[in-house]
C-alpha atoms as an extended CHARMM CRD file, in Angstrom:
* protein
*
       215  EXT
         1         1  UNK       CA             -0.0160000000      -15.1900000000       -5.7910000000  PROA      1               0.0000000000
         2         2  UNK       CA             -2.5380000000      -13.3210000000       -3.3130000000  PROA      2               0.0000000000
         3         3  UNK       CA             -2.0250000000       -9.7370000000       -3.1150000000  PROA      3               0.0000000000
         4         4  UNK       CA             -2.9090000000       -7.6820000000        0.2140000000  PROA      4               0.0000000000
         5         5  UNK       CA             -2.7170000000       -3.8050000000       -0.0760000000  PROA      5               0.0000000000
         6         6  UNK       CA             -2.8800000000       -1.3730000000        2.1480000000  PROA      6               0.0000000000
         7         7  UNK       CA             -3.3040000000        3.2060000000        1.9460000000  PROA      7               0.0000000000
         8         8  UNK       CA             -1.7490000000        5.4370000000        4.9780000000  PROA      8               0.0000000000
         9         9  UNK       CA             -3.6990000000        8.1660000000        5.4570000000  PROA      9               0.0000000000
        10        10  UNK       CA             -1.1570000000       10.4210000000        8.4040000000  PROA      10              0.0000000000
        11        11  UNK       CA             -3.6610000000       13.4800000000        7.5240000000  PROA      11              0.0000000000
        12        12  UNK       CA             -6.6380000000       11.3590000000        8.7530000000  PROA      12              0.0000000000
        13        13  UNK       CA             -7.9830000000       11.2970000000        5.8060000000  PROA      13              0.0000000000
        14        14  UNK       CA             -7.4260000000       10.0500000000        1.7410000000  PROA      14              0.0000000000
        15        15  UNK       CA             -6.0870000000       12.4790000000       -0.0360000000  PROA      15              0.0000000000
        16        16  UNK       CA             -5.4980000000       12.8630000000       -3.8670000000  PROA      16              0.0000000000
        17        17  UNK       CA             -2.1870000000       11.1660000000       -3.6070000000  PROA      17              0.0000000000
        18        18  UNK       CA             -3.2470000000        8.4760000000       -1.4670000000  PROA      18              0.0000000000
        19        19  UNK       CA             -6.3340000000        8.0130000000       -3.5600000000  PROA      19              0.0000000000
        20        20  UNK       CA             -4.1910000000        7.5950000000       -7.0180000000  PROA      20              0.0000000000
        21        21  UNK       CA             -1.8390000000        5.1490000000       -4.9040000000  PROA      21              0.0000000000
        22        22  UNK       CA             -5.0440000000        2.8240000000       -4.1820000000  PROA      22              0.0000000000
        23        23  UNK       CA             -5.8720000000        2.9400000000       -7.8650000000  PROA      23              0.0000000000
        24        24  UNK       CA             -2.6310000000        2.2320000000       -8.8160000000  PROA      24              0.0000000000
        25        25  UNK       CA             -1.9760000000       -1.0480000000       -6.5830000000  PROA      25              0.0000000000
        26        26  UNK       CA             -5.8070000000       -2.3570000000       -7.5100000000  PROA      26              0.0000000000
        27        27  UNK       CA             -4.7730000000       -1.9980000000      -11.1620000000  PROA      27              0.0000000000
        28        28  UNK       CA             -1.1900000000       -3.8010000000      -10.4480000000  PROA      28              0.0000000000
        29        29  UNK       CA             -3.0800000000       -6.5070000000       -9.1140000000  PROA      29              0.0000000000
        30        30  UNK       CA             -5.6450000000       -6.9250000000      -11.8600000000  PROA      30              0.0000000000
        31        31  UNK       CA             -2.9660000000       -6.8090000000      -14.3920000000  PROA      31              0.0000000000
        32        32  UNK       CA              0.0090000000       -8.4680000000      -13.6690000000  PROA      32              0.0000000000
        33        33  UNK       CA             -2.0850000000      -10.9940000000      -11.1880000000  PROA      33              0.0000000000
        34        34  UNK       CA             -5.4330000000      -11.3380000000      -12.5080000000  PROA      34              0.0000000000
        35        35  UNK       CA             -7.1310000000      -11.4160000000       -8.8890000000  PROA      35              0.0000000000
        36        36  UNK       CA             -8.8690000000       -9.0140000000       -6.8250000000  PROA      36              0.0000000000
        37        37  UNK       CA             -6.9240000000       -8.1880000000       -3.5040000000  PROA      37              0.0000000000
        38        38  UNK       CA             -7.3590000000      -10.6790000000       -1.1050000000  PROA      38              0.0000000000
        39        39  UNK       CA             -7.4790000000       -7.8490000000        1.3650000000  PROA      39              0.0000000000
        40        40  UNK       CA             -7.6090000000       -4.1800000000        1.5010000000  PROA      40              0.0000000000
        41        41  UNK       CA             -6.5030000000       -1.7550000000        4.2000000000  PROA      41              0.0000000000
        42        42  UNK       CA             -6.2420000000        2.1700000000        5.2600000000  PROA      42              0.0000000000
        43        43  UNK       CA             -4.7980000000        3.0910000000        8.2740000000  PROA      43              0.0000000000
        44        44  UNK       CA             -4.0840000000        5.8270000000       10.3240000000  PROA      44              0.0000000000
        45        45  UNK       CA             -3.6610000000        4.3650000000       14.0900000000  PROA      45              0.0000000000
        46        46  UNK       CA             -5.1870000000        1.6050000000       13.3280000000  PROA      46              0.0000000000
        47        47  UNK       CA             -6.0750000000       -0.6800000000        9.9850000000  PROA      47              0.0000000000
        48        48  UNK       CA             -9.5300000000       -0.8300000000        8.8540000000  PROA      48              0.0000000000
        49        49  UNK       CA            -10.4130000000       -3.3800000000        5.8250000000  PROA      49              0.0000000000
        50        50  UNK       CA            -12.6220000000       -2.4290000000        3.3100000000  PROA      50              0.0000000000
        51        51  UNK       CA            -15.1340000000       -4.8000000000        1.3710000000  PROA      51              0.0000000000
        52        52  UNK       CA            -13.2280000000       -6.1410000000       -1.8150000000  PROA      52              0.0000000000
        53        53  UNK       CA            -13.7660000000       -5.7640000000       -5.0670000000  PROA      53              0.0000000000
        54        54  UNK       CA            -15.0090000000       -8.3540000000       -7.8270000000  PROA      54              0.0000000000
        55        55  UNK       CA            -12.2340000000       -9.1880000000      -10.0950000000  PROA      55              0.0000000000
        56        56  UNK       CA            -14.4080000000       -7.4920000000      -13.0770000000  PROA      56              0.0000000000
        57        57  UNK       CA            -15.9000000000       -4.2270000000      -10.6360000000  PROA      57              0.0000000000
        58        58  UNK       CA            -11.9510000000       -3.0270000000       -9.6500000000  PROA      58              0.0000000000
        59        59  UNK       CA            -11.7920000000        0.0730000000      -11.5620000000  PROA      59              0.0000000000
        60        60  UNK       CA            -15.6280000000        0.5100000000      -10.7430000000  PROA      60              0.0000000000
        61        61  UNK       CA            -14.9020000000       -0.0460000000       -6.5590000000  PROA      61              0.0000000000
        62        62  UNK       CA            -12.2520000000        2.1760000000       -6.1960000000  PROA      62              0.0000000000
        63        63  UNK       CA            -14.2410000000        5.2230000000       -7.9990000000  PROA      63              0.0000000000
        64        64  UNK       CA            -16.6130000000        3.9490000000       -5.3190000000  PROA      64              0.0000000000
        65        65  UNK       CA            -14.6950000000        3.9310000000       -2.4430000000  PROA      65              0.0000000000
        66        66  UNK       CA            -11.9940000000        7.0230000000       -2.7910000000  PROA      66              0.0000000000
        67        67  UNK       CA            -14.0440000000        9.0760000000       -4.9530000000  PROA      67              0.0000000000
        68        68  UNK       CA            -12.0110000000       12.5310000000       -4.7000000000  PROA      68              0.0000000000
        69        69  UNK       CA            -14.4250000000       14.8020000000       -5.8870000000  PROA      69              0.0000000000
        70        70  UNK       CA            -14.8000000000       17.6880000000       -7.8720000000  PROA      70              0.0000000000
        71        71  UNK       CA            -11.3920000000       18.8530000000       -7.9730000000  PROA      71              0.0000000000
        72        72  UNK       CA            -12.8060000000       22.8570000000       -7.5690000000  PROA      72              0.0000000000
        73        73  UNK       CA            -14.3680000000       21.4770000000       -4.8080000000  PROA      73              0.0000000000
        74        74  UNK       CA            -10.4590000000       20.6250000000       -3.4210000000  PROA      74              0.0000000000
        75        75  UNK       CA             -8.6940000000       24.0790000000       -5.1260000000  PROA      75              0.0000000000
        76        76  UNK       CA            -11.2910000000       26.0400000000       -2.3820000000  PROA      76              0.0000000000
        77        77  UNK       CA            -10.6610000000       24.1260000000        0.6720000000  PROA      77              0.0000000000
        78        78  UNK       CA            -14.2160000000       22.4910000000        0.4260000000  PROA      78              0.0000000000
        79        79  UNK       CA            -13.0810000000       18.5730000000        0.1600000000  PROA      79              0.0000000000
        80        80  UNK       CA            -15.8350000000       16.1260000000        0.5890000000  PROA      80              0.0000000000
        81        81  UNK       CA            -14.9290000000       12.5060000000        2.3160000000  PROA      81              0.0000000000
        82        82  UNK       CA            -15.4780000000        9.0890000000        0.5460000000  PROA      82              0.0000000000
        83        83  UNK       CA            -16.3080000000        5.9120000000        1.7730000000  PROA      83              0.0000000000
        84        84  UNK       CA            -12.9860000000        4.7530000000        2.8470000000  PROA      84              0.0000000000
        85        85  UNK       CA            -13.0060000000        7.5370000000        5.0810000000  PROA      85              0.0000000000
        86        86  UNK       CA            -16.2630000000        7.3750000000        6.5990000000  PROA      86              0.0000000000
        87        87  UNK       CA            -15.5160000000        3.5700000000        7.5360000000  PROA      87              0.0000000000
        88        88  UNK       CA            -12.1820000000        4.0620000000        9.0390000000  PROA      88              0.0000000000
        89        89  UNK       CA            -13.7780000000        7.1290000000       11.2500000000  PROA      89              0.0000000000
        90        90  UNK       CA            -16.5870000000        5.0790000000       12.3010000000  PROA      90              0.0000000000
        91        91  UNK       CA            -14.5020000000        2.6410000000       13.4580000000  PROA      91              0.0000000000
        92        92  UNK       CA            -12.1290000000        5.3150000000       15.0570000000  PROA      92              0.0000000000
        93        93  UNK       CA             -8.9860000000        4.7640000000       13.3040000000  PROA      93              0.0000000000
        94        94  UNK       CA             -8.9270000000        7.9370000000       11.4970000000  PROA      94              0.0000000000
        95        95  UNK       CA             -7.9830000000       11.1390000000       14.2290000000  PROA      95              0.0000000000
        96        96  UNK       CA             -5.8130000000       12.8850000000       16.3520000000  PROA      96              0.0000000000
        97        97  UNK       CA             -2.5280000000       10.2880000000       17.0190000000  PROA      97              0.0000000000
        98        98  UNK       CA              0.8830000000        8.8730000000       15.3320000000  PROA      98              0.0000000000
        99        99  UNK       CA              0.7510000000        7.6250000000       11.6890000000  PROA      99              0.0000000000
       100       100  UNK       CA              1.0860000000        4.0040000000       12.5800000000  PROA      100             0.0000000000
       101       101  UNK       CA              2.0660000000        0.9910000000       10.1320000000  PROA      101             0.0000000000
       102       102  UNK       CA              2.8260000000       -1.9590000000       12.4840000000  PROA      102             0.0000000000
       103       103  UNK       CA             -0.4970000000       -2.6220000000       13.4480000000  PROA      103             0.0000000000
       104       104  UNK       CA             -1.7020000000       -2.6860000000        9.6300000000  PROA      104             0.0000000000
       105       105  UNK       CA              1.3760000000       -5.3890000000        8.6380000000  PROA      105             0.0000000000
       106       106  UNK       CA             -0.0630000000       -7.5160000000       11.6170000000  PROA      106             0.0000000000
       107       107  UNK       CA             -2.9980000000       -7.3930000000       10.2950000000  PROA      107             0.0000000000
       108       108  UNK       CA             -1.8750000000       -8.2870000000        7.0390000000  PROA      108             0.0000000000
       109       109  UNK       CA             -0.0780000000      -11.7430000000        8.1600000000  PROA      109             0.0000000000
       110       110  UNK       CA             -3.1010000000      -12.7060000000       10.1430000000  PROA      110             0.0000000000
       111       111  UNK       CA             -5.5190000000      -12.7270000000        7.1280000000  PROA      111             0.0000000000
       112       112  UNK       CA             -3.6090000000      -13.7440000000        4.7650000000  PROA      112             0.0000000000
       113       113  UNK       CA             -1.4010000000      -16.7350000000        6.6670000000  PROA      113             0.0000000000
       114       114  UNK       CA             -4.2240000000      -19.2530000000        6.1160000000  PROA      114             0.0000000000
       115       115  UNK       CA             -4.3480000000      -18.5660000000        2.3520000000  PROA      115             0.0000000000
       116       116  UNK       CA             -2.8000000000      -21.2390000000        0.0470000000  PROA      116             0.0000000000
       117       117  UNK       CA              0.1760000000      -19.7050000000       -1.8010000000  PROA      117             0.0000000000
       118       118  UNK       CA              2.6030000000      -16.5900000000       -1.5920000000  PROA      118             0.0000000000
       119       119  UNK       CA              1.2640000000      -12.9370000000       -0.2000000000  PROA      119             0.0000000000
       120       120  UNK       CA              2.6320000000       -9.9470000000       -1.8080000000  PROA      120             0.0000000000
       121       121  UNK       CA              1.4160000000       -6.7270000000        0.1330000000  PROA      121             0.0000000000
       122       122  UNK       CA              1.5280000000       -3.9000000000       -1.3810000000  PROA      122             0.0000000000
       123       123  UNK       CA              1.6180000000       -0.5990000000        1.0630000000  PROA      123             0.0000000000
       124       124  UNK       CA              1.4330000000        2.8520000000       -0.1820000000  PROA      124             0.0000000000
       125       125  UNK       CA              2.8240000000        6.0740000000        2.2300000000  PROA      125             0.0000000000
       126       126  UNK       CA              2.8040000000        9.4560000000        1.7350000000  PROA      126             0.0000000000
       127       127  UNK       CA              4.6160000000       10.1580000000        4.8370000000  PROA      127             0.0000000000
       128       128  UNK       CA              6.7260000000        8.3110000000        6.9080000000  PROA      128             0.0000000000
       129       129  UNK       CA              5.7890000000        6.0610000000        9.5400000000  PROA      129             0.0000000000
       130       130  UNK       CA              5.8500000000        7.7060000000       13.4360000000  PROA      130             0.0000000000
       131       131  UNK       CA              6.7340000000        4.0020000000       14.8540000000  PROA      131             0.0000000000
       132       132  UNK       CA              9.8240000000        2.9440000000       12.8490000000  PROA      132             0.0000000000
       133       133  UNK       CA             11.4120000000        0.7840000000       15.8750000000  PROA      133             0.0000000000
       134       134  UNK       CA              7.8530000000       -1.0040000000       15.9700000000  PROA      134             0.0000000000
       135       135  UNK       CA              7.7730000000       -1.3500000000       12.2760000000  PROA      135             0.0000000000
       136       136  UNK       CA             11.3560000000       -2.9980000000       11.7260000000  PROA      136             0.0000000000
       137       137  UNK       CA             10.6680000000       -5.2840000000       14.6700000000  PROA      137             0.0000000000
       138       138  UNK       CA              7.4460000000       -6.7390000000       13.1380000000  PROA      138             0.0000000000
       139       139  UNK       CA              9.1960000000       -7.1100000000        9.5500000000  PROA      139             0.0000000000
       140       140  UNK       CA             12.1220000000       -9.1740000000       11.7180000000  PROA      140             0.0000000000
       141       141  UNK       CA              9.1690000000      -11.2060000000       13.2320000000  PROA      141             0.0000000000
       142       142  UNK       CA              7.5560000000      -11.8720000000       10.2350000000  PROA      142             0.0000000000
       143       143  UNK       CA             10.4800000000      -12.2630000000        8.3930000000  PROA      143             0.0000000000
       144       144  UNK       CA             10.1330000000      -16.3230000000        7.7060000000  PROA      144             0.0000000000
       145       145  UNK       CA              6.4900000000      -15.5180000000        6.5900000000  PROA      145             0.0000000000
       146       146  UNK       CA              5.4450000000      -16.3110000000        2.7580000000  PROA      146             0.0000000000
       147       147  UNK       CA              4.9120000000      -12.7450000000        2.6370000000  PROA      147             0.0000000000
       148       148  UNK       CA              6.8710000000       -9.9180000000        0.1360000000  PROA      148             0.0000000000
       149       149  UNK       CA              6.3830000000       -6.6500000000        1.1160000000  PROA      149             0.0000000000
       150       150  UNK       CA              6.6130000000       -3.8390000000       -1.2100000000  PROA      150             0.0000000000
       151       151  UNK       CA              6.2730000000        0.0790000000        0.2480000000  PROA      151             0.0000000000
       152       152  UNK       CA              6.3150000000        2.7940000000       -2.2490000000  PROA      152             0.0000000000
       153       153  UNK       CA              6.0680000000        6.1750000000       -1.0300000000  PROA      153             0.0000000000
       154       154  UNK       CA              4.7880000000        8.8290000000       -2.8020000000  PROA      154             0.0000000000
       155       155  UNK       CA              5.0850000000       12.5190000000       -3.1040000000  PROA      155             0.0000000000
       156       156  UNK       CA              4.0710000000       15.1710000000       -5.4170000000  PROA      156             0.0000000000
       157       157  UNK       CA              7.6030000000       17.4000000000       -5.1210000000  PROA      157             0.0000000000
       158       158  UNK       CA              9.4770000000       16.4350000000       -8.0620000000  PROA      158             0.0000000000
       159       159  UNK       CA             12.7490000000       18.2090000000       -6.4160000000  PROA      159             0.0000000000
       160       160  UNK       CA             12.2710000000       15.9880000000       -3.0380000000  PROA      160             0.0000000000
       161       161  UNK       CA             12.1810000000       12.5500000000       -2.6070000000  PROA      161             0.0000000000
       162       162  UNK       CA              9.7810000000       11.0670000000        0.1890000000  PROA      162             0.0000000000
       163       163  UNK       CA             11.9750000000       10.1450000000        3.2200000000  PROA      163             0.0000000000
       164       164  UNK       CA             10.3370000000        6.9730000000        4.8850000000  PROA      164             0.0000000000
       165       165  UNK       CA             12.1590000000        6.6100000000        8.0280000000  PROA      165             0.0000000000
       166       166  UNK       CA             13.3600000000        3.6860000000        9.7600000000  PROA      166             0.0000000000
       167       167  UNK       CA             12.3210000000        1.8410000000        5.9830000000  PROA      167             0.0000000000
       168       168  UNK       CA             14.5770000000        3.6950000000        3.9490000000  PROA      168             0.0000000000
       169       169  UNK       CA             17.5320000000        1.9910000000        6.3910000000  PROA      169             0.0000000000
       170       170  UNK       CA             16.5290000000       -1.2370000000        5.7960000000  PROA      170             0.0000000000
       171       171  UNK       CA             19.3670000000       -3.7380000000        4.2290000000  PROA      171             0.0000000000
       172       172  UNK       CA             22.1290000000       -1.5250000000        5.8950000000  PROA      172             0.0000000000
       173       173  UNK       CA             22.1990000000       -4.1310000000        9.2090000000  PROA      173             0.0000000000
       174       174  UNK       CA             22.8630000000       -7.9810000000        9.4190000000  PROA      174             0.0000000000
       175       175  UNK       CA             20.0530000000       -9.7450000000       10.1290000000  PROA      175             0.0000000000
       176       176  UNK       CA             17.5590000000       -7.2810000000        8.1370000000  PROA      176             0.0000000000
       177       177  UNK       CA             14.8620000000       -9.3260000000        6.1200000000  PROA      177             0.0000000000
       178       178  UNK       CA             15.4790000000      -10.1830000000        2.7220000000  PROA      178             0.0000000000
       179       179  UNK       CA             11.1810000000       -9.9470000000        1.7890000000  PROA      179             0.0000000000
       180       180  UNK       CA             10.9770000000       -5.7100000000        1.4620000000  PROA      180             0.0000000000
       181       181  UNK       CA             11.5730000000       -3.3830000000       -1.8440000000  PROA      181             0.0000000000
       182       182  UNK       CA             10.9060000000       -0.1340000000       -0.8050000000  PROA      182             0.0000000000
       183       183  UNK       CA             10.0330000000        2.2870000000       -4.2740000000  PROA      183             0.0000000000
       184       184  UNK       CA              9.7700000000        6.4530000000       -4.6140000000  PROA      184             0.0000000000
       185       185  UNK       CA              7.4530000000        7.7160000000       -6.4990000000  PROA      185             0.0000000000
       186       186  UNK       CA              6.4970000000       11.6830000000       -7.7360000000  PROA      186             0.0000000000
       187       187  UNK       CA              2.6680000000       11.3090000000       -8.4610000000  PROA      187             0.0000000000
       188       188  UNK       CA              1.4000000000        8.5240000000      -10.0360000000  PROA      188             0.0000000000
       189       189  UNK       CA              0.3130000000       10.0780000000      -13.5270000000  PROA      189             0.0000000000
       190       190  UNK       CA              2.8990000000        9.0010000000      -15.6960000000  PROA      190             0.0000000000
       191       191  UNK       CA              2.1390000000        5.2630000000      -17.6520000000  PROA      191             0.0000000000
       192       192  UNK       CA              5.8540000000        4.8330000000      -17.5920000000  PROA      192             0.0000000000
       193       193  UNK       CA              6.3450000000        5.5300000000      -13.9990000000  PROA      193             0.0000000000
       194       194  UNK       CA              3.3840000000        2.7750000000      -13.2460000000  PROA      194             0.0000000000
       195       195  UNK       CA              4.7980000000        0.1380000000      -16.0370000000  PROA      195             0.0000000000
       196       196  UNK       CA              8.4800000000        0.6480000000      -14.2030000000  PROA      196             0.0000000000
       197       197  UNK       CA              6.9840000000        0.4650000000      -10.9850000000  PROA      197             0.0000000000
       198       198  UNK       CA              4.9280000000       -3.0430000000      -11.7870000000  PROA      198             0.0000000000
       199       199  UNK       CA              7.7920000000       -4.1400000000      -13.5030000000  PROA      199             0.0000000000
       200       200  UNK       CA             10.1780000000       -3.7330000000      -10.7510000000  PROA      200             0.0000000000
       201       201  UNK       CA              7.3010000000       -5.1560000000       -7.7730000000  PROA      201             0.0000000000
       202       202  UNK       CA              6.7850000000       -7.5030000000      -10.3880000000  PROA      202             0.0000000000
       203       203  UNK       CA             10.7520000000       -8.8700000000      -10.7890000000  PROA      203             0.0000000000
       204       204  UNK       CA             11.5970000000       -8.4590000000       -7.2650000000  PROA      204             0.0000000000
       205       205  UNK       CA              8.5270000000      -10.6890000000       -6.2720000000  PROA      205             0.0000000000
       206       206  UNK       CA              9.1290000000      -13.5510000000       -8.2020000000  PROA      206             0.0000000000
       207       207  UNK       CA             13.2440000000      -13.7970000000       -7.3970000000  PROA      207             0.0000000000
       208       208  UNK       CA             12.0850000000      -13.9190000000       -3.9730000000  PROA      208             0.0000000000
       209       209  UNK       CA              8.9350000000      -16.5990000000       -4.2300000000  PROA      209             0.0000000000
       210       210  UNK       CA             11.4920000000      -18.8380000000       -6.0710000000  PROA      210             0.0000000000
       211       211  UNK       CA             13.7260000000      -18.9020000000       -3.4760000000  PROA      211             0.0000000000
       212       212  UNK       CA             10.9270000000      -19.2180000000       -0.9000000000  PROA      212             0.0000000000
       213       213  UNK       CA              9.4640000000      -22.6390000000       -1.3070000000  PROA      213             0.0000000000
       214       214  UNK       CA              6.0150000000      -23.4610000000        0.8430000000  PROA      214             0.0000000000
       215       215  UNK       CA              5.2560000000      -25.9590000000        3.3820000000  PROA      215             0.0000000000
């Protein structure tokens, strides 16, 4: 099963939370898959892929990538960027503008829709998305796609769950696709927390590729 993932970023830039969330999904896909991603995303506006990883270099490319820095460095407001960042500024997705996600699940169907096999993307928020209509609309279109979409938002507020919009609705209207689980998560410290989260992205994945033949 290929596995496309994709970090929001609605600051403009990677922060500890968002960081942790990449590390988390590039693990999920080493362990329970055994493959690299086949593709690798942060957005703001806009999605900009990232060079992937070897399947032996994960845990080294993400240190590489979202390196966080000293976290003094972060307690006294003097944060330093990482690579992820620098890329996605270069190339002008990172700025002033709405926290966008439909452009990044286009992007995801149009690299992976020539691969052989079933997708599962893996998207990671902490905040919700400012273009829910646009977001819902795309999932419809897509909706046929070999693709399973899992978004887990993330917050650090143990006493408040992260509120994801126009996702947290979806399932309450006929005609809503099937191919979503959307997960909440506080931090992503705790081993349980990431075994129950696999597990779950892990069950709800399968169910749906066995009902989903190809071709």
């Amino acid at each position: 099963m290929n596995v496309a993932i994709a970090v929001g970023a609605p600051k403009g830039y990677l922060d500890y939370l968002a960081v942790d969330g990449a590390r988390f999904c590039v693990e999920m896909a080493r362990r329970s898959f055994g493959e690299p991603p086949a593709g690798f995303w942060v957005f703001q506006r806009k999605p900009v892929r990232l060079p992937l990883p070897e399947a032996e270099d994960m845990g080294r490319w993400v240190d590489e990538w979202f390196a966080k820095g000293d976290p003094v460095d972060a307690l006294r407001g003097e944060r330093q960027s990482n690579a992820a960042e620098r890329l996605a500024k270069k190339n002008k997705a990172f700025g002033p503008g709405e926290f966008a996600l439909a452009p990044t699940l286009k992007a995801i169907v149009a690299t992976t829709g020539d691969l052989d096999g079933h997708t599962l993307a893996v998207v990671a928020l902490t905040s919700s998305p400012d273009d829910g209509a646009a977001v819902i609309a795309t999932l419809k279109r897509f909706a046929r796609y070999p693709v399973f979409w899992v978004f887990i938002g993330a917050n650090y507020d143990i006493e408040r769950v992260l509120h994801l919009g126009a996702l947290d609705t979806l399932g309450e209207r006929p005609g809503d696709p099937e191919n979503v689980l959307v997960l909440k998560t506080h931090g992503w410290g705790s081993k349980f927390g990431n075994w129950w989260r696999t597990r779950r992205i892990r069950k709800a994945s399968t169910r749906w590729r066995r009902r989903v033949p190809l071709g």
